[in-house]
PDB file of C-alpha atoms in Angstrom:
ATOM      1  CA  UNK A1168     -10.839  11.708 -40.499  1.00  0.00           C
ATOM      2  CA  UNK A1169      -7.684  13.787 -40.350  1.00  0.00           C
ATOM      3  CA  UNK A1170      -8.026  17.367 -39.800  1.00  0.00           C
ATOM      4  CA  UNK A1171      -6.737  19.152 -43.323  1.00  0.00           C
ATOM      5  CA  UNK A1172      -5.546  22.219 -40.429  1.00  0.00           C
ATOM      6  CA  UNK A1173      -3.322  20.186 -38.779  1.00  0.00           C
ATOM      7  CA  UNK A1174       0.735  20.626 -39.060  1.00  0.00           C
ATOM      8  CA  UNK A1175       1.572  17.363 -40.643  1.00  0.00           C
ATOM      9  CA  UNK A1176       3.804  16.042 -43.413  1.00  0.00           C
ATOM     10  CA  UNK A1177       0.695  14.638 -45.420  1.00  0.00           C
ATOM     11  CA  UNK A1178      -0.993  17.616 -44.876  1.00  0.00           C
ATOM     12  CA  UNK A1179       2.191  19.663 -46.140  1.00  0.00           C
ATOM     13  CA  UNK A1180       2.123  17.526 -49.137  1.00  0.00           C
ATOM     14  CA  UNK A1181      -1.773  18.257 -50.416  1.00  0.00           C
ATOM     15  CA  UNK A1182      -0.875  21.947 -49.586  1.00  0.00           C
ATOM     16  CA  UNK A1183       2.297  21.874 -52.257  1.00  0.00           C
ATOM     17  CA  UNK A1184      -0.281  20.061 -55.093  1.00  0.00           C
ATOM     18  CA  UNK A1185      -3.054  22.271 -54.258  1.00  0.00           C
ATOM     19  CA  UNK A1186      -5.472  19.926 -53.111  1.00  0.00           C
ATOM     20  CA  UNK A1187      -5.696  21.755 -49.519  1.00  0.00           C
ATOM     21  CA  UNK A1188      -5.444  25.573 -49.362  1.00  0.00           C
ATOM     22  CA  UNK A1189      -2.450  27.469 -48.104  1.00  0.00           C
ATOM     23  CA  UNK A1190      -2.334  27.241 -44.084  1.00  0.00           C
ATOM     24  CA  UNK A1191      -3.623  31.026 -43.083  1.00  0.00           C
ATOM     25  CA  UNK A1192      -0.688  32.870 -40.982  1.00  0.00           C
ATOM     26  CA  UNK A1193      -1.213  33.057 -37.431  1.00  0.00           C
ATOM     27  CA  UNK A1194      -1.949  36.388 -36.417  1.00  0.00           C
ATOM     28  CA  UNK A1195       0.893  37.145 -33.720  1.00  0.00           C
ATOM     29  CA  UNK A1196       0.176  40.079 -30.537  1.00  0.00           C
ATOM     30  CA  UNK A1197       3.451  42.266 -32.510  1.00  0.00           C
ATOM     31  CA  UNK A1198       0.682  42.014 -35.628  1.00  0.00           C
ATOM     32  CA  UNK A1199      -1.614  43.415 -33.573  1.00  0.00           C
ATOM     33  CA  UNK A1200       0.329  46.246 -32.352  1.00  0.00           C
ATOM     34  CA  UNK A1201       1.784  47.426 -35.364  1.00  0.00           C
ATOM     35  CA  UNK A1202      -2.249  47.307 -36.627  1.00  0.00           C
ATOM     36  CA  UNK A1203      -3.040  49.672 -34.048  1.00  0.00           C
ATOM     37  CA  UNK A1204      -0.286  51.672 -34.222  1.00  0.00           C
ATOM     38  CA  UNK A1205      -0.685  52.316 -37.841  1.00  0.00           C
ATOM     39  CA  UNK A1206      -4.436  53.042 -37.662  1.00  0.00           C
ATOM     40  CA  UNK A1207      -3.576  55.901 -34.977  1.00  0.00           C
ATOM     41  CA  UNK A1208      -0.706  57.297 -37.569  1.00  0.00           C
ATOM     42  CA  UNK A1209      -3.302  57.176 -40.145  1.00  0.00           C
ATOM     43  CA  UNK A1210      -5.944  59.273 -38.232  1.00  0.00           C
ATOM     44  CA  UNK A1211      -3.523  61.814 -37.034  1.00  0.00           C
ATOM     45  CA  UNK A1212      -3.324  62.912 -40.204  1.00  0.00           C
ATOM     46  CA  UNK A1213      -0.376  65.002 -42.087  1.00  0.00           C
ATOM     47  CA  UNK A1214       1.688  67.624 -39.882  1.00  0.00           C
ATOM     48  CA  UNK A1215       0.801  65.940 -36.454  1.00  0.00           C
ATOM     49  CA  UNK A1216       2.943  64.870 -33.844  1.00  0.00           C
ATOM     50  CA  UNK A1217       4.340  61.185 -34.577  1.00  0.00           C
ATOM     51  CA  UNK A1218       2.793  58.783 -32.350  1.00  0.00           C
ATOM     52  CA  UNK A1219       6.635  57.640 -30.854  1.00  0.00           C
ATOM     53  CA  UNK A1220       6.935  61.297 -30.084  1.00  0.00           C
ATOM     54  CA  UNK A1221       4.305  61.818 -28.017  1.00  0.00           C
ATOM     55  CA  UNK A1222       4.660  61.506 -23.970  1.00  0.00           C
ATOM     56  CA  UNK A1223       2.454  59.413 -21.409  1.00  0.00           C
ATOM     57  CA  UNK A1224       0.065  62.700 -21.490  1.00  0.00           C
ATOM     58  CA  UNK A1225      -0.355  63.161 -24.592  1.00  0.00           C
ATOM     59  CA  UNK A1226      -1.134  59.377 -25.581  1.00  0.00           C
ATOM     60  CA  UNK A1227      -3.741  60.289 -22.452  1.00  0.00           C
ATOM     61  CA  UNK A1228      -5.141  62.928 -24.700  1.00  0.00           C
ATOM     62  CA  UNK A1229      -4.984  61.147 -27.738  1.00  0.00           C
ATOM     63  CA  UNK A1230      -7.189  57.705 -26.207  1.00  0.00           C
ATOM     64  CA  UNK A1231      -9.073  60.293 -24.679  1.00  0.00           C
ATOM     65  CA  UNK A1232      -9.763  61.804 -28.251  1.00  0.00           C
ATOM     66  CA  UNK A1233     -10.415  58.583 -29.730  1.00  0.00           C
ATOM     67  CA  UNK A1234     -13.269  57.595 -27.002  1.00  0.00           C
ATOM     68  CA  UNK A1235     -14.839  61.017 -27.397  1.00  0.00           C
ATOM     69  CA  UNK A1236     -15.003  60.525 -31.351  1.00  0.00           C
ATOM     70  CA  UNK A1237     -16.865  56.955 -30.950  1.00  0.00           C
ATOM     71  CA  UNK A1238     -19.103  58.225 -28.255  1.00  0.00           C
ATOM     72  CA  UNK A1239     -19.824  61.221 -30.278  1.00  0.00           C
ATOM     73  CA  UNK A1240     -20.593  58.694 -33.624  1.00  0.00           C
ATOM     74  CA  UNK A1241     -22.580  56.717 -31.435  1.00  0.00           C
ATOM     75  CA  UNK A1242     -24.634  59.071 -30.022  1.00  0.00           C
ATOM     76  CA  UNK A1243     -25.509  60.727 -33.337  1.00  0.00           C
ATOM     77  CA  UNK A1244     -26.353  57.492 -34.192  1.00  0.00           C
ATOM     78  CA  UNK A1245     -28.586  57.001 -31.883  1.00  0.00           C
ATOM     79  CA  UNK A1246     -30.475  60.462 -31.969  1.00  0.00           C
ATOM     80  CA  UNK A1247     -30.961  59.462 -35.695  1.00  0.00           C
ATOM     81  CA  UNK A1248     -32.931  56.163 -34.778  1.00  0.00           C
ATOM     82  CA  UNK A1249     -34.783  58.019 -31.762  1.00  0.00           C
ATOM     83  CA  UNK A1250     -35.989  60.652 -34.269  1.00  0.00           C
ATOM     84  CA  UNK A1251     -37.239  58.260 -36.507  1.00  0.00           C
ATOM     85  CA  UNK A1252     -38.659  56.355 -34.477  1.00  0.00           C
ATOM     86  CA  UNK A1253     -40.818  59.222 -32.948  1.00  0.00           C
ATOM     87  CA  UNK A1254     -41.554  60.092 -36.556  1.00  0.00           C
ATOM     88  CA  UNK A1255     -43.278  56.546 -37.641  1.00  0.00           C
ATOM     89  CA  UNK A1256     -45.093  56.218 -33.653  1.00  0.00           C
ATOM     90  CA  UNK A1257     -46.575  59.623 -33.514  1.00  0.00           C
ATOM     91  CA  UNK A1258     -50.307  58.288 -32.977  1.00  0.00           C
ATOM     92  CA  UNK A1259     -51.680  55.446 -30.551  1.00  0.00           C
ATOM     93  CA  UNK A1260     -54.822  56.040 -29.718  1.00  0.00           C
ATOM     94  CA  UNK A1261     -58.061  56.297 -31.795  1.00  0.00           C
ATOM     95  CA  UNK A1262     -58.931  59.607 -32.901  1.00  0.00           C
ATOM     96  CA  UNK A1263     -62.672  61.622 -33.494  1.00  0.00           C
ATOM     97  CA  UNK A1264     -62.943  63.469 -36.446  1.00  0.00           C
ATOM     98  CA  UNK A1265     -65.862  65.311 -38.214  1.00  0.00           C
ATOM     99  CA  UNK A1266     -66.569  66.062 -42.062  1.00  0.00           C
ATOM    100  CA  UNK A1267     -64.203  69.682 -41.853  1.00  0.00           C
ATOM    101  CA  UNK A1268     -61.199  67.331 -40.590  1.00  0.00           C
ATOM    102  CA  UNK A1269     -61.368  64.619 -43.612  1.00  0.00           C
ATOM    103  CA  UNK A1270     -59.221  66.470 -46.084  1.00  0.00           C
ATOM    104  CA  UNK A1271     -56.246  67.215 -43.193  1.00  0.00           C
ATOM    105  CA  UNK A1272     -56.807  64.068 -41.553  1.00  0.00           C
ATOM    106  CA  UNK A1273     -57.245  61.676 -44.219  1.00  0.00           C
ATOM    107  CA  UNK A1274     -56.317  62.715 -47.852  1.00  0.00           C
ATOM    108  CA  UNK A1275     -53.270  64.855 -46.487  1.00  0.00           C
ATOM    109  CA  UNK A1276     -51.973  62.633 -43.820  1.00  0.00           C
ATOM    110  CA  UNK A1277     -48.435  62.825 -45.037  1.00  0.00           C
ATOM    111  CA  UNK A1278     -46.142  61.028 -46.759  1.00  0.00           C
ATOM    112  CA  UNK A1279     -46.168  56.741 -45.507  1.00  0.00           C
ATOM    113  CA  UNK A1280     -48.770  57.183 -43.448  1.00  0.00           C
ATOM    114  CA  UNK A1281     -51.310  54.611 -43.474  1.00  0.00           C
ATOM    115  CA  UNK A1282     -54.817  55.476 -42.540  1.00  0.00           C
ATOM    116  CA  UNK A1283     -57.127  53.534 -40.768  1.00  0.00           C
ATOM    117  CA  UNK A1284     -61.049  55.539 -40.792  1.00  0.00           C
ATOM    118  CA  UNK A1285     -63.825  53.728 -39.368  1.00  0.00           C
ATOM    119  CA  UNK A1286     -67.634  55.072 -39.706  1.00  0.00           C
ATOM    120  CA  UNK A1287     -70.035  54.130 -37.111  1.00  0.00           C
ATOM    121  CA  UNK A1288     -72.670  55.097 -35.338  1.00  0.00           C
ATOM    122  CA  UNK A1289     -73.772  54.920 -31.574  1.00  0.00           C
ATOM    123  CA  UNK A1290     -75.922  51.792 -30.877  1.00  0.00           C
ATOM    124  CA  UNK A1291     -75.149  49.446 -33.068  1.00  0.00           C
ATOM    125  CA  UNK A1292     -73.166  46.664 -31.791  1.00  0.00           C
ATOM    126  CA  UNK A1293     -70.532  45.455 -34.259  1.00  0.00           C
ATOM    127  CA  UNK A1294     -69.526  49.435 -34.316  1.00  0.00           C
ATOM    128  CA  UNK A1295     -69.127  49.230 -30.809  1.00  0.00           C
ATOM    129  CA  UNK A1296     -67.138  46.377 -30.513  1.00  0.00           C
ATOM    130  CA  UNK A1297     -64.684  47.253 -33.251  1.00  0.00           C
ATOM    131  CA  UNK A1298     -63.978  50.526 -31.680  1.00  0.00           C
ATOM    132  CA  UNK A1299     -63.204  48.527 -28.705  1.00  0.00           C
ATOM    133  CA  UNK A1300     -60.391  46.515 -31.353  1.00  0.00           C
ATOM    134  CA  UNK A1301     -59.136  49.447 -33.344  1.00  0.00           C
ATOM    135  CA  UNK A1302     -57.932  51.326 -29.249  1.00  0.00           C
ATOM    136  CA  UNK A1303     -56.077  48.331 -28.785  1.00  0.00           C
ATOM    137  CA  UNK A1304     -54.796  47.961 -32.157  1.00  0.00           C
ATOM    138  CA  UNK A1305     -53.808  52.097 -32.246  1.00  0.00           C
ATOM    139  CA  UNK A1306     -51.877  51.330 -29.094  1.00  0.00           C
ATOM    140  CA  UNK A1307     -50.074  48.107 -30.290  1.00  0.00           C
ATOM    141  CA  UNK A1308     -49.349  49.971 -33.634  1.00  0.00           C
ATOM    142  CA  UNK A1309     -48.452  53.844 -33.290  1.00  0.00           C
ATOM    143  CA  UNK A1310     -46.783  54.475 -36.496  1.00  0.00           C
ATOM    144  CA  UNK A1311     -50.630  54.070 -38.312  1.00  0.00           C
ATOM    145  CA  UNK A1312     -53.092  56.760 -37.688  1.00  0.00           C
ATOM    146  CA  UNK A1313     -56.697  55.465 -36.332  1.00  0.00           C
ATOM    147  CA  UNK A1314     -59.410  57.428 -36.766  1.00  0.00           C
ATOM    148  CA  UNK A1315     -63.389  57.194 -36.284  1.00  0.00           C
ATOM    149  CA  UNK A1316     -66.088  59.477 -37.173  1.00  0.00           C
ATOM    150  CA  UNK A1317     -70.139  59.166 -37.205  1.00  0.00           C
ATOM    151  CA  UNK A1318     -71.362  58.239 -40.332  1.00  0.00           C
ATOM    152  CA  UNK A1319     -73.482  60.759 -40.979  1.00  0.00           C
ATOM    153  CA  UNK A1320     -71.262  63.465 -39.296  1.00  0.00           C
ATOM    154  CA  UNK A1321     -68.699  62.730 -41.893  1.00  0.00           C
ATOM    155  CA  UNK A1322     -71.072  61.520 -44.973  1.00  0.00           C
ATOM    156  CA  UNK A1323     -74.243  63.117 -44.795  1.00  0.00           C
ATOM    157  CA  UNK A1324     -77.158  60.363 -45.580  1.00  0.00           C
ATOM    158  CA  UNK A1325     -74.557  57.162 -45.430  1.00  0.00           C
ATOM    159  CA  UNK A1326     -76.599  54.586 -45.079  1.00  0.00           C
ATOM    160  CA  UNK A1327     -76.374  52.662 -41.544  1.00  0.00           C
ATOM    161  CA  UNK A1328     -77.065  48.980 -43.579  1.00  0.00           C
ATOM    162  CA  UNK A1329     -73.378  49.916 -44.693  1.00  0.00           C
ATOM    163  CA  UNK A1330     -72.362  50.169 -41.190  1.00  0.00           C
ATOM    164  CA  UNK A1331     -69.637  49.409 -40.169  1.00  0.00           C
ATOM    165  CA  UNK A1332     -67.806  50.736 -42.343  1.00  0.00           C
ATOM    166  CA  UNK A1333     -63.594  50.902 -42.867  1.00  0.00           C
ATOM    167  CA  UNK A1334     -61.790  53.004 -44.996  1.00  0.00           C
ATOM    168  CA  UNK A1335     -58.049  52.446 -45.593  1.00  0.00           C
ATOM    169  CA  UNK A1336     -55.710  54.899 -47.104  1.00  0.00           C
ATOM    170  CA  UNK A1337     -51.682  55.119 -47.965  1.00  0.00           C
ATOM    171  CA  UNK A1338     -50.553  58.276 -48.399  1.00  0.00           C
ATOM    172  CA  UNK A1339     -53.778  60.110 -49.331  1.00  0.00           C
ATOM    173  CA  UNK A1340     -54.898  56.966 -51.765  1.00  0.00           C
ATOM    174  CA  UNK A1341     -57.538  54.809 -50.649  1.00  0.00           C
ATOM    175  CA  UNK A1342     -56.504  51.066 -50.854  1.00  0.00           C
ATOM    176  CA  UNK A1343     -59.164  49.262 -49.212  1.00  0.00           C
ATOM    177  CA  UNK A1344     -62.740  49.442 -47.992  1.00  0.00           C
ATOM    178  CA  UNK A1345     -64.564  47.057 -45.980  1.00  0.00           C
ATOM    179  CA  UNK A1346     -68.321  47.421 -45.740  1.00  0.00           C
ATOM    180  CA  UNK A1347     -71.254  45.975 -43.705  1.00  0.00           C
ATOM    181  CA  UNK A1348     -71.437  43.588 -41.209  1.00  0.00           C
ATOM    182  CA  UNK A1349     -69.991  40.501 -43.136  1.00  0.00           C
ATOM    183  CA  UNK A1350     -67.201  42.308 -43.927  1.00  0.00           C
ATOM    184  CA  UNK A1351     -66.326  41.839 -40.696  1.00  0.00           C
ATOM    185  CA  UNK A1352     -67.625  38.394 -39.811  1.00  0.00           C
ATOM    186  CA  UNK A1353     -70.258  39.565 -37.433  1.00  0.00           C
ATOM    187  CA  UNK A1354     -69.881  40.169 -33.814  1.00  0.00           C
ATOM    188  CA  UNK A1355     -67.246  36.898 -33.456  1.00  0.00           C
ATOM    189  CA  UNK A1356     -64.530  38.679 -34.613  1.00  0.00           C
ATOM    190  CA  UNK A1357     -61.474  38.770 -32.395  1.00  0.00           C
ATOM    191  CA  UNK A1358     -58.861  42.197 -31.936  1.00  0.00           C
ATOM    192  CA  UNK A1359     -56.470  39.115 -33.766  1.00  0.00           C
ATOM    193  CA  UNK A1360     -59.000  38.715 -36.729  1.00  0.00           C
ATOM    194  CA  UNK A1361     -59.138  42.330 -37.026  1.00  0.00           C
ATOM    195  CA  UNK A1362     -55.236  42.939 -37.059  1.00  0.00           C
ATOM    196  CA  UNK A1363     -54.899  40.193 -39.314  1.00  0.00           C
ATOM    197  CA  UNK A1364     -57.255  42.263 -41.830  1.00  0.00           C
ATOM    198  CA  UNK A1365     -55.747  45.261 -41.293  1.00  0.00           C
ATOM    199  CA  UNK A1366     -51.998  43.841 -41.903  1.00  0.00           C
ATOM    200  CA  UNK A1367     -53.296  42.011 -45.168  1.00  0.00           C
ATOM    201  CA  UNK A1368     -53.606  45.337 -46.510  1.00  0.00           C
ATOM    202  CA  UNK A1369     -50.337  46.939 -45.278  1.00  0.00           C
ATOM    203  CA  UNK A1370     -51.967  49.382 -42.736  1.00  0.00           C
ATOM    204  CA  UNK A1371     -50.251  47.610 -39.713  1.00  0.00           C
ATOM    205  CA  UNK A1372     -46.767  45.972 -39.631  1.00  0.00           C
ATOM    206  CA  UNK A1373     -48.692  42.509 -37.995  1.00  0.00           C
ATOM    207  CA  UNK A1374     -46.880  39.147 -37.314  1.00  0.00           C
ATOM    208  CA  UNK A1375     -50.070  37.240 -37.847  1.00  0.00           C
ATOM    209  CA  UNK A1376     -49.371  35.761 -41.117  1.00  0.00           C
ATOM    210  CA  UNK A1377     -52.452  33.776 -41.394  1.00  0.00           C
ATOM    211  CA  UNK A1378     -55.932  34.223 -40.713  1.00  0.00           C
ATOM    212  CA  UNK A1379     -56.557  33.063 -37.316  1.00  0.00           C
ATOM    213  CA  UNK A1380     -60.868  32.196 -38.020  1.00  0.00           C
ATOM    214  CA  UNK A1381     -60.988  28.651 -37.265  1.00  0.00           C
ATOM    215  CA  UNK A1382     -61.470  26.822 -40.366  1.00  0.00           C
ATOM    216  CA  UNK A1383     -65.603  25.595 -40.686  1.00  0.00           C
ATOM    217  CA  UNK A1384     -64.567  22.414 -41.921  1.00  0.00           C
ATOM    218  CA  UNK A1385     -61.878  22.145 -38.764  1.00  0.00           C
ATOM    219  CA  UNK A1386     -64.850  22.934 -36.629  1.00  0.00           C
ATOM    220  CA  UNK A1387     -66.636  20.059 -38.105  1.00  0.00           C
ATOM    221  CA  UNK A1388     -64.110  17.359 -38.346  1.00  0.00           C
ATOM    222  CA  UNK A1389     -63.344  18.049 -34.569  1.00  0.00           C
ATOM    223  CA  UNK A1390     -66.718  17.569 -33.488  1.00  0.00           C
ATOM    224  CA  UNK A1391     -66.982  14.644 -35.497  1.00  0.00           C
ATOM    225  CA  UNK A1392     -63.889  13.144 -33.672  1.00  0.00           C
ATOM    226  CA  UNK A1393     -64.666  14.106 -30.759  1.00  0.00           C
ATOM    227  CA  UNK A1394     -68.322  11.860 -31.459  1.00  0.00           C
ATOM    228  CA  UNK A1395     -66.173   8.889 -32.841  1.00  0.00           C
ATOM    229  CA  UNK A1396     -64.252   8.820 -29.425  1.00  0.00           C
ATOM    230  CA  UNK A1397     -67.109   9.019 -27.446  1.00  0.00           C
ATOM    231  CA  UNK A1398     -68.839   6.124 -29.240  1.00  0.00           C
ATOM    232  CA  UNK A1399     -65.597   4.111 -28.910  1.00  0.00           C
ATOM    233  CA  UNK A1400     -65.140   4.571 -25.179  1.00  0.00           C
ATOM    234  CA  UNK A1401     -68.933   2.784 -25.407  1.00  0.00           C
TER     235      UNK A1401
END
């Protein structure tokens, strides 16, 4: 196939009838230049020296100027996106609260801020072992605040057949609640489970995009497979 860029009289042909585009000038080192040249005019800016009456020094100055501006832009810049950053990963770590704390903690967490509250209680379990998950989630995720409190230290009379209990807020507004032990699937759940959960309602920014149970009916065809082999190695 002939290359439509090359400089050839066929080619030259197709270009005057249209059927291949113009040939794009070449951009030359004198182009260049005279780019530069007039970007620096155009920053200098009305009563300023001209840029061919300026000495070796002063051109010094002048680059000199010109790196200062763009390190000065860029570190703006990048004060912006450490601020901001700081702002959304203020928390990490899973925090006690009591029944005084709910309104500052939870209702009036601040604007985007997702809440993540989960009621226990000492000796069961499942509690347990989801307060183990929700640390390592509060690490993994800082920009989401994690708290726990005792059930009945933050709801007087909750009762402990609800336990454990998750409440998830946005902003003051409760989105989700998970109650009881199916809720969670029972004391096989995984931190991975969990996350997945908690990033199905928007409370954590999580890559797992599907739930990563194993299937029962995987479990099952699996085992059945792995009978038919054995039978056929027989």
């Amino acid at each position: 196939m002939q290359d439509p860029n090359e400089d050839t009289e066929w080619n030259d042909i197709l270009r005057s009838k249209g059927i291949l585009p113009q040939k794009e000038k070449e951009v030359t080192e004198d182009d260049i230049v005279n780019l530069v040249e007039q970007t620096v005019k155009a920053k200098l800016g009305n009563g300023e020296k001209a840029i061919e009456d300026r000495d070796l020094d002063e051109l010094d100055e002048l680059e000199d100027e010109e790196d200062d501006a763009v390190l000065e832009e860029y570190r703006r810049k990048r004060i912006a996106e450490i601020k901001a950053l700081a702002q959304r990963s203020k928390f990490g770590a899973v925090r006690e609260i009591s029944a005084v704390d709910y309104v500052s903690e939870v209702n009036s967490a601040g604007e985007g801020i997702w809440v993540v509250l989960h009621l226990y209680k000492q000796g069961i379990p499942l509690c347990a072992l989801l307060n183990q998950h929700l640390a390592e989630l509060a690490a993994k995720f800082p920009a989401t605040k994690f708290l726990k409190s005792i059930s009945t230290t933050c709801i007087p009379n909750y009762p402990d057949k609800n336990l454990p209990t998750m409440f998830i807020y946005h902003e003051g507004e409760m989105k989700q609640q998970l109650v009881g032990p199916i809720a969670f699937r029972g004391m096989g759940i995984t931190v991975e489970e969990l996350e997945w959960m908690l990033g199905q309602t928007g409370a954590v920014d999580s890559n797992i995009s599907e739930d990563p149970k194993p299937k029962v009916r995987d479990v099952m065809f699996q085992s059945l497979q792995s009978q038919k082999d054995e039978c056929n190695d027989w």
